[in-house]
Amino acid sequence: MKKKVMAVLLSLCMMLTLVPVTAFAQLYLISLEAYPSQIELGETVYLDWTEDYGAAYYKVLVNGDTVATVYGTSYDYQPRSEGSYSFQIDVFAETNSGDIEYKGCSNKEFVEVKSDSRESYTPEIISDLSSSKKVSLGDYVTMSIIVSIPSQASTVYWTLYDAGQSGRGDDPIDSGKLTYPGTQTISSTFKPTSDDNGSQYIFELRYQGDSGTEYLHSNRCTLTVKDYSPETPYVTITQSSKTLAPGAAFSLKAKANTSDSGRLSYQWYYSKKSTFSSATKLKGETDYIYSGYAPSATGTYYYFCEVTNSRSGESVSDWAKVSIDVVGVTPVVPTSGSMNNFKTVNSYYNGMFIDVKATDWFASSVQNAYQLDLMKGYSANIFAPQGTFTVAEAIAAACRIHSIYYTGTSNFVQGSPWYQVYVNYALNNGIIRSGDFVNYTANCSRAQMAYIFSNCLPAAEFGAVKSVKYLPDVNVNTPYYNSIMALYNAGILTGNDAAGTFKPYNSITRAEVATIITRLALPNTRVR
């Protein structure tokens, strides 16, 4: 096979150069490679051939015409028109006499040149910049275009320019590159200053095209920057009522008017003084409506709503205030009631509460208090007899006793906080007075308990069954002295020992409360 190829090469060389047959032995035969075999117009053909060390130089023939004299063994050629091209190399060497003469040739290589399709390398803007944008000073603005990058394209570099108000500037503010084909978004976000008002912005794309580096430009976008600061809100408050009874529910509504598009936020405050600087923030009250209950002590109270307008990273606030007057009320005392209204409502069985044994001193009291619906368990099966009792829980128990005595029922609908309905009832029915207690969730002392329970039934129901004039730890200076002594003489309180020690400042337990409630509702259980 090799002999046939060499014969063909010799034949071609002889035909092209008309070398006499007698010169066959002097011909050099070299191997040529031309690649790629198919290109588009504007691309390059690369020629490489084997070296003949006896050669002085080589001539490159394209379609039979010499186009270059080469002293190396490679050559790059760029066709100027489409069509078929043949490439061949002629070898020239020095003779013994010092002359340069033709010594041989290479094989022919053929390359097909197609029409120019470089346009497929050009990126395309398929969604351009808008002609104008508006932004408030201090806000961010985004400039973006959507481009399509052909798969044949090289890396596309982009730059966003601030062309200034005249449109002739070229101040770059952002740049990047796209290295993969397909539809994609070029985007830049920045915060303009007041100096940028009226400036024009333009995207420039840079890529490799027919004539080297080429450029593609987007539309120009004119930016309007508004010098803006948040407007101070004008705040007013409307209220459901001005004069309230202690513990009465009320609501306040704040209104704030602004002409901008800022974000309004609300915060409520409370004070006994009319100055905002002395007000205390009400935690969690950040709605434009505030709903609450009047304090238990009479007097004038002030509520403030601070409204903040936030815009473009800045905030400005203003506030308004209203006052409410808490006035005392005359207790609503029913004209009649009966101890016969205390009846068994709930079923009780031994072992219902795992922490109440039938042998416990308080077991029967727990049973009675539960059956009369005056106390509940701490949970479904736990009573927690040694647990503490809060002021709110004592007031609630007293309200149930009072309501059952006068109406036969104790239907209370709890709200928020849960005990407010009982506080309101107690204030309105003379069980407690406004200002008696500062903290309803604090543990109830034994003296406070005596005061609250001594007011849940009329005085006639506390008839004396014995005469107690002295207690070891109670005297006329002890808080609620009269209430304590009244309950001792009525056989409702007995003390903690044979001497009748009361311990007025100790917290009362749930077992003790169950015992006192039972003696209040069932006179036959009182100690004589």
Coordinates of C-alpha atoms in Angstrom, one line a residue:
M1 CA 0.0 0.0 0.0
K2 CA 2.8 2.4 0.9
K3 CA 4.4 1.8 -2.5
K4 CA 1.2 2.7 -4.2
V5 CA 0.9 6.0 -2.2
M6 CA 4.5 6.9 -3.0
A7 CA 3.9 6.2 -6.7
V8 CA 0.8 8.5 -6.7
L9 CA 2.7 11.2 -4.9
L10 CA 5.6 11.0 -7.5
S11 CA 3.1 11.1 -10.3
L12 CA 1.4 14.3 -8.9
C13 CA 4.7 16.0 -8.3
M14 CA 5.9 15.3 -11.9
M15 CA 2.7 16.5 -13.4
L16 CA 2.8 19.8 -11.5
T17 CA 6.5 20.6 -12.0
L18 CA 7.2 18.8 -15.3
V19 CA 10.4 17.3 -13.9
P20 CA 12.1 14.8 -16.3
V21 CA 11.7 11.1 -15.6
T22 CA 15.5 10.8 -15.1
A23 CA 15.1 13.0 -12.0
F24 CA 12.9 10.5 -10.1
A25 CA 15.7 9.4 -7.9
Q26 CA 16.3 12.9 -6.7
L27 CA 12.7 13.7 -5.5
Y28 CA 11.9 14.1 -1.8
L29 CA 8.5 12.9 -0.8
I30 CA 6.9 14.5 2.4
S31 CA 3.6 14.0 4.2
L32 CA 1.2 17.0 4.6
E33 CA -1.8 17.3 6.9
A34 CA -4.4 20.1 6.5
Y35 CA -7.0 20.6 9.3
P36 CA -9.8 21.0 9.9
S37 CA -11.2 19.5 6.7
Q38 CA -14.3 21.7 6.9
I39 CA -14.5 25.3 8.1
E40 CA -16.6 28.4 7.8
L41 CA -15.5 31.5 6.0
G42 CA -13.3 33.6 8.2
E43 CA -11.7 30.6 10.0
T44 CA -8.2 29.3 9.5
V45 CA -6.7 26.2 7.9
Y46 CA -3.7 24.8 9.7
L47 CA -0.9 23.0 7.6
D48 CA 1.7 20.7 9.1
W49 CA 4.2 18.6 7.2
T50 CA 7.1 16.3 7.8
E51 CA 10.5 17.9 7.8
D52 CA 13.2 17.1 5.1
Y53 CA 16.5 18.0 6.6
G54 CA 18.0 18.6 3.2
A55 CA 15.4 21.2 2.3
A56 CA 16.3 24.9 2.0
Y57 CA 12.7 26.0 2.0
Y58 CA 9.2 25.0 1.1
K59 CA 6.5 26.6 -1.1
V60 CA 2.9 26.4 -0.1
L61 CA 0.6 25.8 -3.1
V62 CA -3.2 26.5 -2.7
N63 CA -5.3 25.3 -5.7
G64 CA -2.0 25.0 -7.6
D65 CA -0.8 28.6 -6.9
T66 CA 2.1 29.4 -4.7
V67 CA 1.0 31.6 -1.9
A68 CA 4.0 31.5 0.5
T69 CA 7.6 30.5 0.9
V70 CA 8.1 28.9 4.2
Y71 CA 11.3 27.9 6.1
G72 CA 9.6 25.9 8.8
T73 CA 7.2 23.0 8.6
S74 CA 3.8 24.6 9.3
Y75 CA 1.7 27.4 7.9
D76 CA -1.7 28.9 8.6
Y77 CA -4.0 29.9 5.8
Q78 CA -7.3 31.8 5.9
P79 CA -9.5 31.3 2.8
R80 CA -11.1 34.5 1.4
S81 CA -14.1 32.8 -0.2
E82 CA -16.2 29.7 0.1
G83 CA -15.5 26.6 -2.0
S84 CA -13.1 23.6 -2.2
Y85 CA -9.4 24.2 -1.6
S86 CA -6.4 21.9 -2.3
F87 CA -3.1 22.3 -0.4
Q88 CA 0.3 21.0 -1.4
I89 CA 3.9 21.6 -0.4
D90 CA 6.9 21.8 -2.8
V91 CA 10.4 21.0 -1.5
F92 CA 13.5 23.1 -2.6
A93 CA 17.0 22.0 -1.6
E94 CA 20.6 23.0 -2.4
T95 CA 22.6 21.0 -5.0
N96 CA 26.2 20.0 -4.8
S97 CA 27.1 23.0 -6.9
G98 CA 25.3 25.4 -4.4
D99 CA 22.2 26.0 -6.5
I100 CA 18.7 25.8 -5.1
E101 CA 16.4 23.6 -7.1
Y102 CA 13.1 21.7 -6.8
K103 CA 13.4 18.4 -5.0
G104 CA 10.0 17.0 -4.5
C105 CA 6.4 17.5 -3.1
S106 CA 3.8 16.4 -0.6
N107 CA 0.5 14.8 -0.9
K108 CA -2.5 16.9 -1.6
E109 CA -5.0 17.8 1.2
F110 CA -8.5 19.1 0.5
V111 CA -10.6 21.5 2.7
E112 CA -14.2 22.6 2.2
V113 CA -15.0 26.3 3.1
K114 CA -18.6 27.1 3.8
S115 CA -20.4 30.4 3.9
D116 CA -19.8 32.8 6.8
S117 CA -22.1 32.0 9.8
R118 CA -20.4 34.2 12.4
E119 CA -23.7 35.9 13.1
S120 CA -24.6 32.8 15.2
Y121 CA -21.8 33.8 17.6
T122 CA -23.5 37.1 18.4
P123 CA -25.4 37.5 21.7
E124 CA -28.9 39.0 21.5
I125 CA -30.7 41.3 23.9
I126 CA -34.3 39.9 24.1
S127 CA -35.5 42.2 26.9
D128 CA -34.0 45.7 27.0
L129 CA -33.8 48.4 29.6
S130 CA -36.8 50.6 30.1
S131 CA -36.4 54.1 28.9
S132 CA -36.8 55.5 32.4
K133 CA -37.0 54.5 36.1
K134 CA -38.0 56.4 39.3
V135 CA -36.5 55.7 42.7
S136 CA -36.7 57.4 46.1
L137 CA -33.5 58.7 47.6
G138 CA -32.1 56.0 49.9
D139 CA -33.7 53.2 48.1
Y140 CA -32.0 50.6 45.9
V141 CA -32.7 50.4 42.1
T142 CA -32.1 47.4 39.8
M143 CA -31.0 47.7 36.2
S144 CA -31.4 44.4 34.3
I145 CA -31.7 43.0 30.8
I146 CA -32.3 39.6 29.4
V147 CA -29.9 38.2 26.8
S148 CA -29.6 35.1 24.7
I149 CA -26.1 33.6 24.4
P150 CA -25.5 31.2 21.4
S151 CA -23.8 28.0 22.2
Q152 CA -20.9 28.9 19.8
A153 CA -20.2 32.2 21.5
S154 CA -17.2 32.9 23.5
T155 CA -17.3 34.4 27.0
V156 CA -19.5 37.5 27.0
Y157 CA -18.3 40.3 29.3
W158 CA -20.8 43.0 30.5
T159 CA -20.5 46.4 32.1
L160 CA -23.1 48.8 33.4
Y161 CA -22.1 52.4 32.7
D162 CA -23.4 55.6 34.2
A163 CA -23.5 57.8 31.2
G164 CA -24.3 60.9 33.1
Q165 CA -27.0 63.4 32.4
S166 CA -25.7 64.1 28.9
G167 CA -25.5 60.4 28.0
R168 CA -21.9 60.8 26.9
G169 CA -20.1 59.7 30.0
D170 CA -18.7 56.2 30.5
D171 CA -18.4 55.7 34.3
P172 CA -18.5 52.0 35.0
I173 CA -20.5 51.0 38.1
D174 CA -20.7 47.2 37.8
S175 CA -19.4 44.4 35.6
G176 CA -19.4 40.7 35.2
K177 CA -19.2 37.9 32.6
L178 CA -21.4 35.1 31.2
T179 CA -19.6 31.8 30.4
Y180 CA -22.5 29.6 29.5
P181 CA -25.1 29.7 26.7
G182 CA -28.8 30.2 26.9
T183 CA -31.2 32.9 28.0
Q184 CA -30.2 34.6 31.2
T185 CA -30.5 37.9 33.1
I186 CA -27.8 40.5 33.6
S187 CA -28.7 42.5 36.6
S188 CA -27.1 45.2 38.8
T189 CA -28.5 46.7 42.0
F190 CA -27.2 49.9 43.6
K191 CA -28.2 52.8 45.7
P192 CA -28.3 56.1 43.7
T193 CA -27.4 59.4 45.3
S194 CA -29.1 62.8 44.6
D195 CA -26.3 63.4 42.0
D196 CA -27.6 60.5 40.0
N197 CA -30.9 62.3 39.3
G198 CA -31.3 62.5 35.5
S199 CA -28.3 60.2 34.7
Q200 CA -28.5 57.7 31.9
Y201 CA -27.5 54.0 32.4
I202 CA -26.5 51.6 29.6
F203 CA -25.3 48.0 29.5
E204 CA -22.4 47.1 27.2
L205 CA -21.7 43.5 26.1
R206 CA -18.2 42.6 24.8
Y207 CA -17.5 39.4 22.9
Q208 CA -15.3 37.9 20.1
G209 CA -16.8 38.5 16.6
D210 CA -15.7 38.5 13.0
S211 CA -13.3 41.4 13.3
G212 CA -12.1 40.5 16.8
T213 CA -13.6 42.2 19.9
E214 CA -17.1 43.5 19.2
Y215 CA -19.7 45.3 21.3
L216 CA -23.4 45.2 21.8
H217 CA -25.3 48.0 23.7
S218 CA -28.6 48.1 25.5
N219 CA -31.1 51.0 25.5
R220 CA -30.4 54.0 27.7
C221 CA -32.4 54.3 30.9
T222 CA -32.9 57.7 32.5
L223 CA -33.1 57.6 36.3
T224 CA -35.2 60.0 38.3
V225 CA -34.0 60.2 42.0
K226 CA -36.5 61.8 44.3
D227 CA -35.1 63.5 47.4
Y228 CA -37.4 61.9 50.0
S229 CA -37.6 61.6 53.8
P230 CA -40.4 59.9 55.7
E231 CA -43.2 62.2 56.7
T232 CA -44.0 62.7 60.3
P233 CA -47.4 61.0 61.0
Y234 CA -50.3 62.9 62.5
V235 CA -51.7 60.7 65.3
T236 CA -55.1 60.8 66.9
I237 CA -56.8 58.4 69.3
T238 CA -60.4 57.5 69.7
Q239 CA -61.7 55.7 72.9
S240 CA -64.7 53.7 73.7
S241 CA -65.3 55.5 77.0
K242 CA -63.8 58.2 79.1
T243 CA -65.1 57.4 82.6
L244 CA -64.8 53.8 83.8
A245 CA -65.5 51.7 86.8
P246 CA -62.5 49.8 88.3
G247 CA -61.7 46.8 86.2
A248 CA -64.0 47.8 83.4
A249 CA -63.1 46.8 79.8
F250 CA -62.3 49.6 77.3
S251 CA -60.6 50.0 73.9
L252 CA -58.5 52.7 72.2
K253 CA -57.9 53.1 68.5
A254 CA -55.0 55.1 67.0
K255 CA -55.2 56.7 63.6
A256 CA -52.2 58.0 61.7
N257 CA -52.3 59.9 58.4
T258 CA -49.3 60.2 56.1
S259 CA -49.2 61.1 52.4
D260 CA -46.2 58.9 51.5
S261 CA -45.9 55.2 51.2
G262 CA -43.9 54.6 54.4
R263 CA -44.5 51.7 56.8
L264 CA -46.4 52.6 60.0
S265 CA -45.8 50.8 63.2
Y266 CA -47.5 51.3 66.6
Q267 CA -46.5 51.0 70.3
W268 CA -48.8 51.7 73.2
Y269 CA -47.7 53.2 76.6
Y270 CA -49.3 53.7 80.0
S271 CA -48.7 56.3 82.7
K272 CA -50.2 57.9 85.8
K273 CA -48.7 61.2 84.6
S274 CA -49.6 63.2 81.5
T275 CA -46.0 63.3 80.1
F276 CA -44.9 60.8 77.5
S277 CA -41.4 60.7 79.0
S278 CA -42.8 59.1 82.2
A279 CA -44.8 56.4 80.3
T280 CA -44.1 52.7 80.5
K281 CA -44.2 50.6 77.3
L282 CA -47.0 48.0 77.2
K283 CA -45.2 44.9 76.0
G284 CA -46.8 43.2 73.0
E285 CA -49.2 46.0 72.3
T286 CA -48.2 46.9 68.8
D287 CA -51.5 47.0 67.0
Y288 CA -53.3 50.2 66.2
I289 CA -56.1 49.0 68.5
Y290 CA -55.5 48.6 72.3
S291 CA -58.0 46.7 74.4
G292 CA -57.6 46.5 78.2
Y293 CA -59.2 46.8 81.6
A294 CA -59.3 49.9 83.8
P295 CA -57.0 49.7 86.9
S296 CA -58.7 48.7 90.1
A297 CA -57.7 52.0 91.9
T298 CA -59.7 55.1 91.2
G299 CA -57.9 58.1 89.5
T300 CA -56.9 59.5 86.1
Y301 CA -54.7 57.4 83.9
Y302 CA -53.0 58.2 80.6
Y303 CA -52.5 56.1 77.5
F304 CA -50.1 57.0 74.7
C305 CA -49.7 55.6 71.2
E306 CA -46.4 56.2 69.4
V307 CA -46.6 55.8 65.6
T308 CA -43.4 55.4 63.6
N309 CA -43.2 56.0 59.9
S310 CA -40.3 54.1 58.3
R311 CA -39.1 54.9 54.8
S312 CA -35.8 54.4 52.9
G313 CA -33.9 53.4 55.9
E314 CA -35.1 56.4 58.0
S315 CA -37.8 56.6 60.7
V316 CA -39.7 59.5 62.2
S317 CA -42.3 59.2 65.1
D318 CA -45.0 61.1 66.8
W319 CA -47.5 60.3 69.5
A320 CA -51.0 61.1 70.9
K321 CA -52.5 60.5 74.3
V322 CA -55.9 60.0 75.9
S323 CA -56.9 59.8 79.6
I324 CA -59.5 57.7 81.4
D325 CA -61.0 58.4 84.7
V326 CA -61.6 55.4 87.0
V327 CA -64.3 56.2 89.5
G328 CA -65.6 54.2 92.4
V329 CA -68.9 52.4 92.1
T330 CA -71.6 51.6 94.6
P331 CA -71.7 47.8 95.1
V332 CA -74.7 46.1 93.7
V333 CA -75.9 44.1 96.7
P334 CA -78.7 41.7 95.9
T335 CA -81.7 41.9 98.3
S336 CA -82.0 38.2 99.0
G337 CA -80.1 35.0 98.9
S338 CA -80.0 31.6 100.5
M339 CA -77.6 29.1 101.9
N340 CA -79.9 26.5 100.4
N341 CA -78.5 27.4 97.0
F342 CA -75.3 25.4 97.7
K343 CA -76.1 22.0 96.2
T344 CA -74.1 19.1 94.9
V345 CA -73.3 19.7 91.2
N346 CA -70.3 17.4 90.5
S347 CA -69.8 13.7 91.3
Y348 CA -66.8 12.8 93.4
Y349 CA -65.3 9.4 94.2
N350 CA -62.5 8.2 96.4
G351 CA -59.2 8.2 94.5
M352 CA -60.4 10.8 92.0
F353 CA -57.2 12.8 92.9
I354 CA -54.2 10.6 93.4
D355 CA -52.8 13.0 96.0
V356 CA -55.9 13.1 98.2
K357 CA -56.3 10.0 100.4
A358 CA -59.4 9.2 102.3
T359 CA -57.5 9.4 105.6
D360 CA -56.1 13.0 104.9
W361 CA -57.5 15.6 107.3
F362 CA -58.6 17.7 104.3
A363 CA -60.2 14.8 102.2
S364 CA -63.8 15.6 103.1
S365 CA -63.3 19.3 102.4
V366 CA -61.8 18.6 99.0
Q367 CA -64.8 16.4 98.3
N368 CA -67.3 19.1 99.4
A369 CA -65.6 21.9 97.5
Y370 CA -65.5 19.9 94.3
Q371 CA -69.1 18.7 94.6
L372 CA -70.3 22.2 95.2
D373 CA -68.4 23.3 92.1
L374 CA -66.4 25.9 94.1
M375 CA -63.0 24.4 93.4
K376 CA -61.5 22.3 90.6
G377 CA -58.5 20.0 90.6
Y378 CA -55.0 21.3 89.6
S379 CA -55.4 18.8 86.7
A380 CA -57.7 15.9 85.9
N381 CA -56.3 13.6 88.6
I382 CA -54.2 15.9 90.8
F383 CA -55.6 18.3 93.4
A384 CA -52.2 19.6 94.7
P385 CA -53.4 20.1 98.3
Q386 CA -50.1 21.7 99.4
G387 CA -50.0 24.0 96.4
T388 CA -50.3 27.8 96.8
F389 CA -53.4 29.9 96.0
T390 CA -53.1 33.2 94.2
V391 CA -55.1 36.4 95.0
A392 CA -56.9 36.0 91.7
E393 CA -57.9 32.4 92.6
A394 CA -59.2 33.5 96.0
I395 CA -61.2 36.3 94.4
A396 CA -62.6 33.8 91.8
A397 CA -63.7 31.4 94.6
A398 CA -65.3 34.2 96.6
C399 CA -67.2 35.3 93.4
R400 CA -68.5 31.8 92.9
I401 CA -69.7 31.6 96.5
H402 CA -71.4 35.0 96.2
S403 CA -73.1 34.2 92.9
I404 CA -74.4 30.9 94.0
Y405 CA -75.7 32.3 97.2
Y406 CA -77.7 35.0 95.4
T407 CA -78.6 33.4 92.1
G408 CA -78.0 29.6 92.4
T409 CA -75.4 29.6 89.7
S410 CA -71.9 30.7 89.0
N411 CA -71.7 31.3 85.3
F412 CA -68.6 33.4 84.5
V413 CA -67.1 33.8 81.1
Q414 CA -63.4 34.2 81.3
G415 CA -61.5 36.6 79.1
S416 CA -57.9 38.0 79.1
P417 CA -56.5 37.9 81.6
W418 CA -58.6 35.0 82.9
Y419 CA -59.3 36.6 86.3
Q420 CA -60.5 40.0 85.1
V421 CA -64.2 38.9 85.0
Y422 CA -64.0 37.9 88.6
V423 CA -62.2 41.2 89.6
N424 CA -64.9 43.2 87.9
Y425 CA -67.6 41.2 89.7
A426 CA -65.9 41.5 93.0
L427 CA -65.5 45.3 92.7
N428 CA -69.1 45.7 91.6
N429 CA -70.5 43.5 94.4
G430 CA -68.3 44.8 97.3
I431 CA -66.2 41.7 97.8
I432 CA -63.1 43.9 97.3
R433 CA -62.4 47.6 96.8
S434 CA -60.4 49.3 94.1
G435 CA -56.8 49.6 95.1
D436 CA -56.9 46.6 97.5
F437 CA -54.4 44.6 95.5
V438 CA -51.5 45.5 93.3
N439 CA -50.7 42.1 91.9
Y440 CA -53.5 39.6 91.4
T441 CA -51.1 36.8 90.4
A442 CA -49.2 36.9 93.7
N443 CA -49.7 34.2 96.3
C444 CA -52.6 34.9 98.6
S445 CA -51.7 35.3 102.3
R446 CA -53.9 33.8 105.0
A447 CA -54.8 37.4 106.1
Q448 CA -55.8 38.4 102.5
M449 CA -57.9 35.2 102.2
A450 CA -59.8 36.1 105.4
Y451 CA -60.6 39.6 104.0
I452 CA -61.8 38.3 100.6
F453 CA -63.9 35.4 102.0
S454 CA -65.4 37.6 104.8
N455 CA -67.1 39.7 102.1
C456 CA -68.5 37.0 99.9
L457 CA -71.6 36.4 102.1
P458 CA -73.8 38.8 104.0
A459 CA -72.8 39.5 107.7
A460 CA -75.9 37.6 108.8
E461 CA -74.4 34.3 107.5
F462 CA -71.4 34.7 109.8
G463 CA -73.2 34.3 113.1
A464 CA -70.9 33.7 116.0
V465 CA -70.7 30.1 117.3
K466 CA -68.0 30.8 119.8
S467 CA -66.2 33.8 121.4
V468 CA -62.6 34.3 120.4
K469 CA -61.0 37.5 121.7
Y470 CA -57.3 36.6 121.6
L471 CA -54.9 35.0 119.0
P472 CA -51.2 34.5 119.6
D473 CA -50.1 36.2 116.4
V474 CA -53.0 38.5 115.6
N475 CA -53.7 42.0 117.1
V476 CA -55.5 45.1 116.1
N477 CA -52.5 46.2 114.0
T478 CA -52.6 43.0 111.9
P479 CA -53.9 43.6 108.3
Y480 CA -57.6 42.6 108.0
Y481 CA -57.9 42.0 111.8
N482 CA -61.7 42.4 111.9
S483 CA -62.2 39.9 109.0
I484 CA -59.9 37.3 110.7
M485 CA -61.7 37.6 114.1
A486 CA -65.1 37.4 112.4
L487 CA -64.2 34.1 110.7
Y488 CA -62.8 32.7 113.9
N489 CA -65.9 33.4 115.8
A490 CA -68.1 32.0 113.0
G491 CA -66.2 28.7 113.3
I492 CA -64.8 29.0 109.8
L493 CA -61.1 29.5 110.9
T494 CA -59.6 27.5 113.8
G495 CA -55.8 28.2 113.5
N496 CA -52.9 25.9 113.2
D497 CA -52.6 24.6 116.8
A498 CA -54.5 24.4 120.0
A499 CA -53.7 28.0 120.8
G500 CA -55.3 29.1 117.6
T501 CA -52.1 30.4 115.9
F502 CA -53.2 32.0 112.6
K503 CA -49.9 32.8 110.7
P504 CA -51.5 35.7 108.8
Y505 CA -48.6 36.4 106.5
N506 CA -48.1 32.8 105.4
S507 CA -49.3 31.8 101.9
I508 CA -52.5 29.8 102.1
T509 CA -52.6 26.3 100.6
R510 CA -55.2 24.7 98.4
A511 CA -56.1 22.2 101.2
E512 CA -56.8 25.1 103.6
V513 CA -58.9 26.9 101.0
A514 CA -61.0 23.8 100.4
T515 CA -61.6 23.6 104.1
I516 CA -62.6 27.3 104.5
I517 CA -64.9 27.1 101.4
T518 CA -66.7 24.1 102.8
R519 CA -67.3 25.8 106.1
L520 CA -68.5 29.0 104.3
A521 CA -71.0 27.1 102.1
L522 CA -72.1 24.4 104.6
P523 CA -72.7 25.9 108.0
N524 CA -73.1 22.5 109.6
T525 CA -69.3 21.9 109.0
R526 CA -68.2 24.9 111.0
V527 CA -66.2 24.3 114.2
R528 CA -68.1 25.2 117.4

